[in-house]
mmCIF file of C-alpha atoms in Angstrom:
data_model
loop_
_atom_site.group_PDB
_atom_site.id
_atom_site.type_symbol
_atom_site.label_atom_id
_atom_site.label_comp_id
_atom_site.label_asym_id
_atom_site.label_seq_id
_atom_site.Cartn_x
_atom_site.Cartn_y
_atom_site.Cartn_z
ATOM 1 C CA LEU Y 1 90.494 78.326 102.345
ATOM 2 C CA ALA Y 2 92.522 76.959 99.431
ATOM 3 C CA TRP Y 3 93.079 79.136 96.367
ATOM 4 C CA ARG Y 4 93.423 77.372 93.011
ATOM 5 C CA GLN Y 5 95.062 79.195 90.109
ATOM 6 C CA THR Y 6 93.148 78.725 86.849
ATOM 7 C CA ALA Y 7 95.165 81.265 84.817
ATOM 8 C CA PRO Y 8 98.066 83.603 85.607
ATOM 9 C CA GLY Y 9 96.830 86.148 88.153
ATOM 10 C CA PHE Y 10 93.394 84.498 88.394
ATOM 11 C CA GLU Y 11 92.469 82.223 91.305
ATOM 12 C CA ILE Y 12 89.262 80.692 92.620
ATOM 13 C CA ALA Y 13 88.211 79.316 96.000
ATOM 14 C CA GLU Y 14 85.129 78.284 97.917
ATOM 15 C CA LEU Y 15 84.390 79.254 101.503
ATOM 16 C CA THR Y 16 81.869 77.519 103.744
ATOM 17 C CA VAL Y 17 79.609 79.827 105.794
ATOM 18 C CA LEU Y 18 78.692 78.514 109.235
ATOM 19 C CA THR Y 19 76.049 79.690 111.689
ATOM 20 C CA ASP Y 20 75.959 77.918 115.046
ATOM 21 C CA ARG Y 21 78.409 75.347 113.585
ATOM 22 C CA GLU Y 22 75.947 74.472 110.801
ATOM 23 C CA GLU Y 23 76.652 75.146 107.110
ATOM 24 C CA VAL Y 24 74.155 77.712 105.847
ATOM 25 C CA ASP Y 25 75.806 78.840 102.623
ATOM 26 C CA ARG Y 26 78.922 78.838 100.487
ATOM 27 C CA ILE Y 27 80.797 81.768 99.019
ATOM 28 C CA ASP Y 28 82.396 81.453 95.604
ATOM 29 C CA LEU Y 29 85.538 83.601 95.460
ATOM 30 C CA VAL Y 30 87.698 84.917 92.642
ATOM 31 C CA ARG Y 31 91.041 86.614 93.339
ATOM 32 C CA ILE Y 32 92.423 88.699 90.474
ATOM 33 C CA ASP Y 33 95.744 90.456 89.974
ATOM 34 C CA PRO Y 34 94.728 93.866 88.535
ATOM 35 C CA ARG Y 35 98.098 94.201 86.800
ATOM 36 C CA LEU Y 36 97.014 91.351 84.502
ATOM 37 C CA TYR Y 37 93.292 92.053 84.087
ATOM 38 C CA ARG Y 38 91.230 95.117 83.191
ATOM 39 C CA PHE Y 39 88.221 96.017 85.337
ATOM 40 C CA SER Y 40 85.244 97.999 84.084
ATOM 41 C CA VAL Y 41 81.911 99.280 85.393
ATOM 42 C CA HIS Y 42 78.791 99.099 83.209
ATOM 43 C CA THR Y 43 75.166 100.096 83.590
ATOM 44 C CA GLY Y 44 72.069 98.743 81.889
ATOM 45 C CA ASP Y 45 71.402 102.038 80.075
ATOM 46 C CA GLY Y 46 67.960 102.164 81.666
ATOM 47 C CA SER Y 47 67.121 98.520 80.966
ATOM 48 C CA TYR Y 48 67.277 95.521 83.261
ATOM 49 C CA ARG Y 49 69.737 92.769 82.299
ATOM 50 C CA THR Y 50 70.220 89.308 83.715
ATOM 51 C CA ILE Y 51 73.700 87.802 84.041
ATOM 52 C CA ARG Y 52 73.039 85.984 80.749
ATOM 53 C CA GLY Y 53 72.218 89.348 79.155
ATOM 54 C CA TRP Y 54 75.476 90.802 80.447
ATOM 55 C CA GLU Y 55 77.385 87.785 79.128
ATOM 56 C CA LYS Y 56 75.982 88.537 75.663
ATOM 57 C CA ARG Y 57 76.808 92.246 75.966
ATOM 58 C CA LEU Y 58 80.340 91.583 77.341
ATOM 59 C CA PRO Y 59 81.466 88.342 75.631
ATOM 60 C CA LYS Y 60 85.137 88.727 76.658
ATOM 61 C CA ALA Y 61 84.398 89.259 80.367
ATOM 62 C CA VAL Y 62 85.826 86.589 82.657
ATOM 63 C CA VAL Y 63 83.794 87.666 85.717
ATOM 64 C CA ILE Y 64 80.512 89.571 85.893
ATOM 65 C CA VAL Y 65 79.136 90.727 89.226
ATOM 66 C CA ASN Y 66 76.222 92.950 90.180
ATOM 67 C CA GLY Y 67 77.297 96.022 92.100
ATOM 68 C CA SER Y 68 75.918 99.156 93.695
ATOM 69 C CA TYR Y 69 72.236 100.102 93.598
ATOM 70 C CA PHE Y 70 69.736 101.200 90.970
ATOM 71 C CA GLY Y 71 66.416 103.040 90.928
ATOM 72 C CA LYS Y 72 63.011 101.964 89.624
ATOM 73 C CA ARG Y 73 63.963 102.827 86.025
ATOM 74 C CA ASN Y 74 67.319 100.993 86.369
ATOM 75 C CA GLU Y 75 69.191 104.294 86.643
ATOM 76 C CA PRO Y 76 72.237 104.398 88.987
ATOM 77 C CA ALA Y 77 71.202 105.354 92.528
ATOM 78 C CA THR Y 78 74.826 105.964 93.534
ATOM 79 C CA PRO Y 79 77.662 107.788 91.722
ATOM 80 C CA ILE Y 80 79.233 105.715 88.939
ATOM 81 C CA ILE Y 81 81.856 106.275 86.255
ATOM 82 C CA SER Y 82 81.582 103.983 83.236
ATOM 83 C CA ASP Y 83 84.269 104.275 80.549
ATOM 84 C CA GLY Y 84 85.015 107.819 81.718
ATOM 85 C CA ALA Y 85 81.382 109.005 81.809
ATOM 86 C CA GLY Y 86 79.930 110.144 85.141
ATOM 87 C CA LEU Y 87 76.488 108.706 85.903
ATOM 88 C CA GLY Y 88 74.103 108.700 88.824
ATOM 89 C CA PRO Y 89 73.561 111.475 91.361
ATOM 90 C CA ARG Y 90 76.125 114.274 91.506
ATOM 91 C CA ASP Y 91 75.161 115.198 95.061
ATOM 92 C CA TYR Y 92 75.495 112.060 97.172
ATOM 93 C CA ASP Y 93 76.585 111.573 100.784
ATOM 94 C CA ALA Y 94 78.698 108.415 100.557
ATOM 95 C CA ARG Y 95 80.108 107.145 103.856
ATOM 96 C CA ALA Y 96 80.995 103.582 102.934
ATOM 97 C CA GLY Y 97 83.210 102.399 100.090
ATOM 98 C CA ALA Y 98 83.986 102.755 96.413
ATOM 99 C CA PHE Y 99 85.546 100.599 93.713
ATOM 100 C CA VAL Y 100 87.877 102.662 91.518
ATOM 101 C CA THR Y 101 90.093 101.851 88.541
ATOM 102 C CA ASP Y 102 92.057 104.189 86.309
ATOM 103 C CA GLY Y 103 94.054 101.735 84.208
ATOM 104 C CA GLU Y 104 97.099 102.082 86.473
ATOM 105 C CA ARG Y 105 95.536 101.298 89.849
ATOM 106 C CA THR Y 106 92.469 99.328 90.876
ATOM 107 C CA ALA Y 107 91.329 99.599 94.490
ATOM 108 C CA VAL Y 108 88.554 99.470 97.028
ATOM 109 C CA VAL Y 109 88.532 102.884 98.704
ATOM 110 C CA ASP Y 110 87.325 103.418 102.275
ATOM 111 C CA LEU Y 111 85.179 106.563 102.175
ATOM 112 C CA THR Y 112 84.589 106.691 105.940
ATOM 113 C CA ALA Y 113 87.676 108.851 106.363
ATOM 114 C CA GLY Y 114 89.025 111.214 103.777
ATOM 115 C CA ASP Y 115 87.770 113.597 101.156
ATOM 116 C CA GLY Y 116 84.801 111.581 99.869
ATOM 117 C CA TRP Y 117 83.837 109.973 96.606
ATOM 118 C CA PRO Y 118 84.511 112.962 94.267
ATOM 119 C CA VAL Y 119 88.181 112.920 95.280
ATOM 120 C CA ALA Y 120 88.331 109.095 95.132
ATOM 121 C CA PHE Y 121 86.876 109.258 91.586
ATOM 122 C CA THR Y 122 89.423 111.828 90.342
ATOM 123 C CA GLY Y 123 91.146 110.419 87.251
ATOM 124 C CA ALA Y 124 89.102 107.203 87.304
ATOM 125 C CA ARG Y 125 88.064 105.487 84.078
ATOM 126 C CA ASP Y 126 85.551 103.300 85.918
ATOM 127 C CA ALA Y 127 84.257 103.578 89.488
ATOM 128 C CA MET Y 128 81.225 103.065 91.690
ATOM 129 C CA VAL Y 129 80.079 103.892 95.188
ATOM 130 C CA SER Y 130 78.412 101.123 97.153
ATOM 131 C CA TYR Y 131 77.571 100.132 100.700
ATOM 132 C CA PRO Y 132 77.914 98.789 103.267
ATOM 133 C CA LEU Y 133 81.661 98.830 103.700
ATOM 134 C CA LEU Y 134 82.099 95.564 105.564
ATOM 135 C CA VAL Y 135 85.684 96.017 106.741
ATOM 136 C CA GLY Y 136 87.483 99.369 106.576
ATOM 137 C CA ASP Y 137 91.133 100.291 106.204
ATOM 138 C CA ASP Y 138 91.371 100.047 109.979
ATOM 139 C CA GLY Y 139 90.545 96.305 109.858
ATOM 140 C CA GLN Y 140 87.329 96.834 111.805
ATOM 141 C CA SER Y 141 83.758 96.014 110.809
ATOM 142 C CA HIS Y 142 81.888 99.070 109.573
ATOM 143 C CA VAL Y 143 78.472 97.393 109.552
ATOM 144 C CA ARG Y 144 76.374 99.201 112.132
ATOM 145 C CA VAL Y 145 73.182 97.143 111.940
ATOM 146 C CA LYS Y 146 72.938 93.894 113.871
ATOM 147 C CA SER Y 147 70.960 91.330 111.898
ATOM 148 C CA ARG Y 148 70.618 87.576 111.756
ATOM 149 C CA TRP Y 149 68.879 87.835 108.376
ATOM 150 C CA LEU Y 150 70.712 85.798 105.748
ATOM 151 C CA ALA Y 151 70.521 86.843 102.100
ATOM 152 C CA ASN Y 152 72.535 86.135 98.967
ATOM 153 C CA ARG Y 153 75.088 88.851 98.348
ATOM 154 C CA SER Y 154 78.049 89.720 96.201
ATOM 155 C CA PHE Y 155 81.025 91.830 97.263
ATOM 156 C CA VAL Y 156 84.317 93.266 96.094
ATOM 157 C CA ALA Y 157 87.404 93.505 98.298
ATOM 158 C CA GLU Y 158 91.088 94.276 98.043
ATOM 159 C CA ASP Y 159 93.656 92.107 99.798
ATOM 160 C CA ARG Y 160 96.947 93.245 101.346
ATOM 161 C CA ASP Y 161 98.786 92.519 98.086
ATOM 162 C CA GLY Y 162 96.446 94.728 96.041
ATOM 163 C CA ARG Y 163 94.602 91.824 94.425
ATOM 164 C CA ILE Y 164 90.885 92.249 93.915
ATOM 165 C CA VAL Y 165 88.654 89.605 95.507
ATOM 166 C CA ILE Y 166 85.113 89.143 94.214
ATOM 167 C CA GLY Y 167 82.733 86.966 96.188
ATOM 168 C CA SER Y 168 79.198 85.776 95.761
ATOM 169 C CA THR Y 169 77.077 83.661 98.033
ATOM 170 C CA ARG Y 170 75.159 80.835 96.482
#
């Protein structure tokens, strides 16, 4: 894996995905220093938007990624905070992870141990609960289901230096 800096605090890389020594996919990666970039969480306000639609709505965004889950009417199916406003269910049993930013700190929070998403969301400007948590704070896989099914996915992670890594399979 070779990271290439395209702007201060902003790097990109590509990772080959192998199954039985055969390339089956590629993951596009972006690594961002949250001290230099602002993160935000947005919802479609009840309407479905494509990436192109989000690009029009957020013209200054440098990265747009789909996150969390939504219901049949495009309402948040998990707890979300968008620009300080709480959205989605208030009673939700989250046992995976959350993405949280308050302007000072941006992090991926492991909800498998601790006080849960309401505490993780305290003081947040933007946040969302999502699942599965692939790797927890303990460095172990938290995926409980064994599957050989391959599907395109996006993910958010935090590295040891506090940088946020966003990945998307092709």
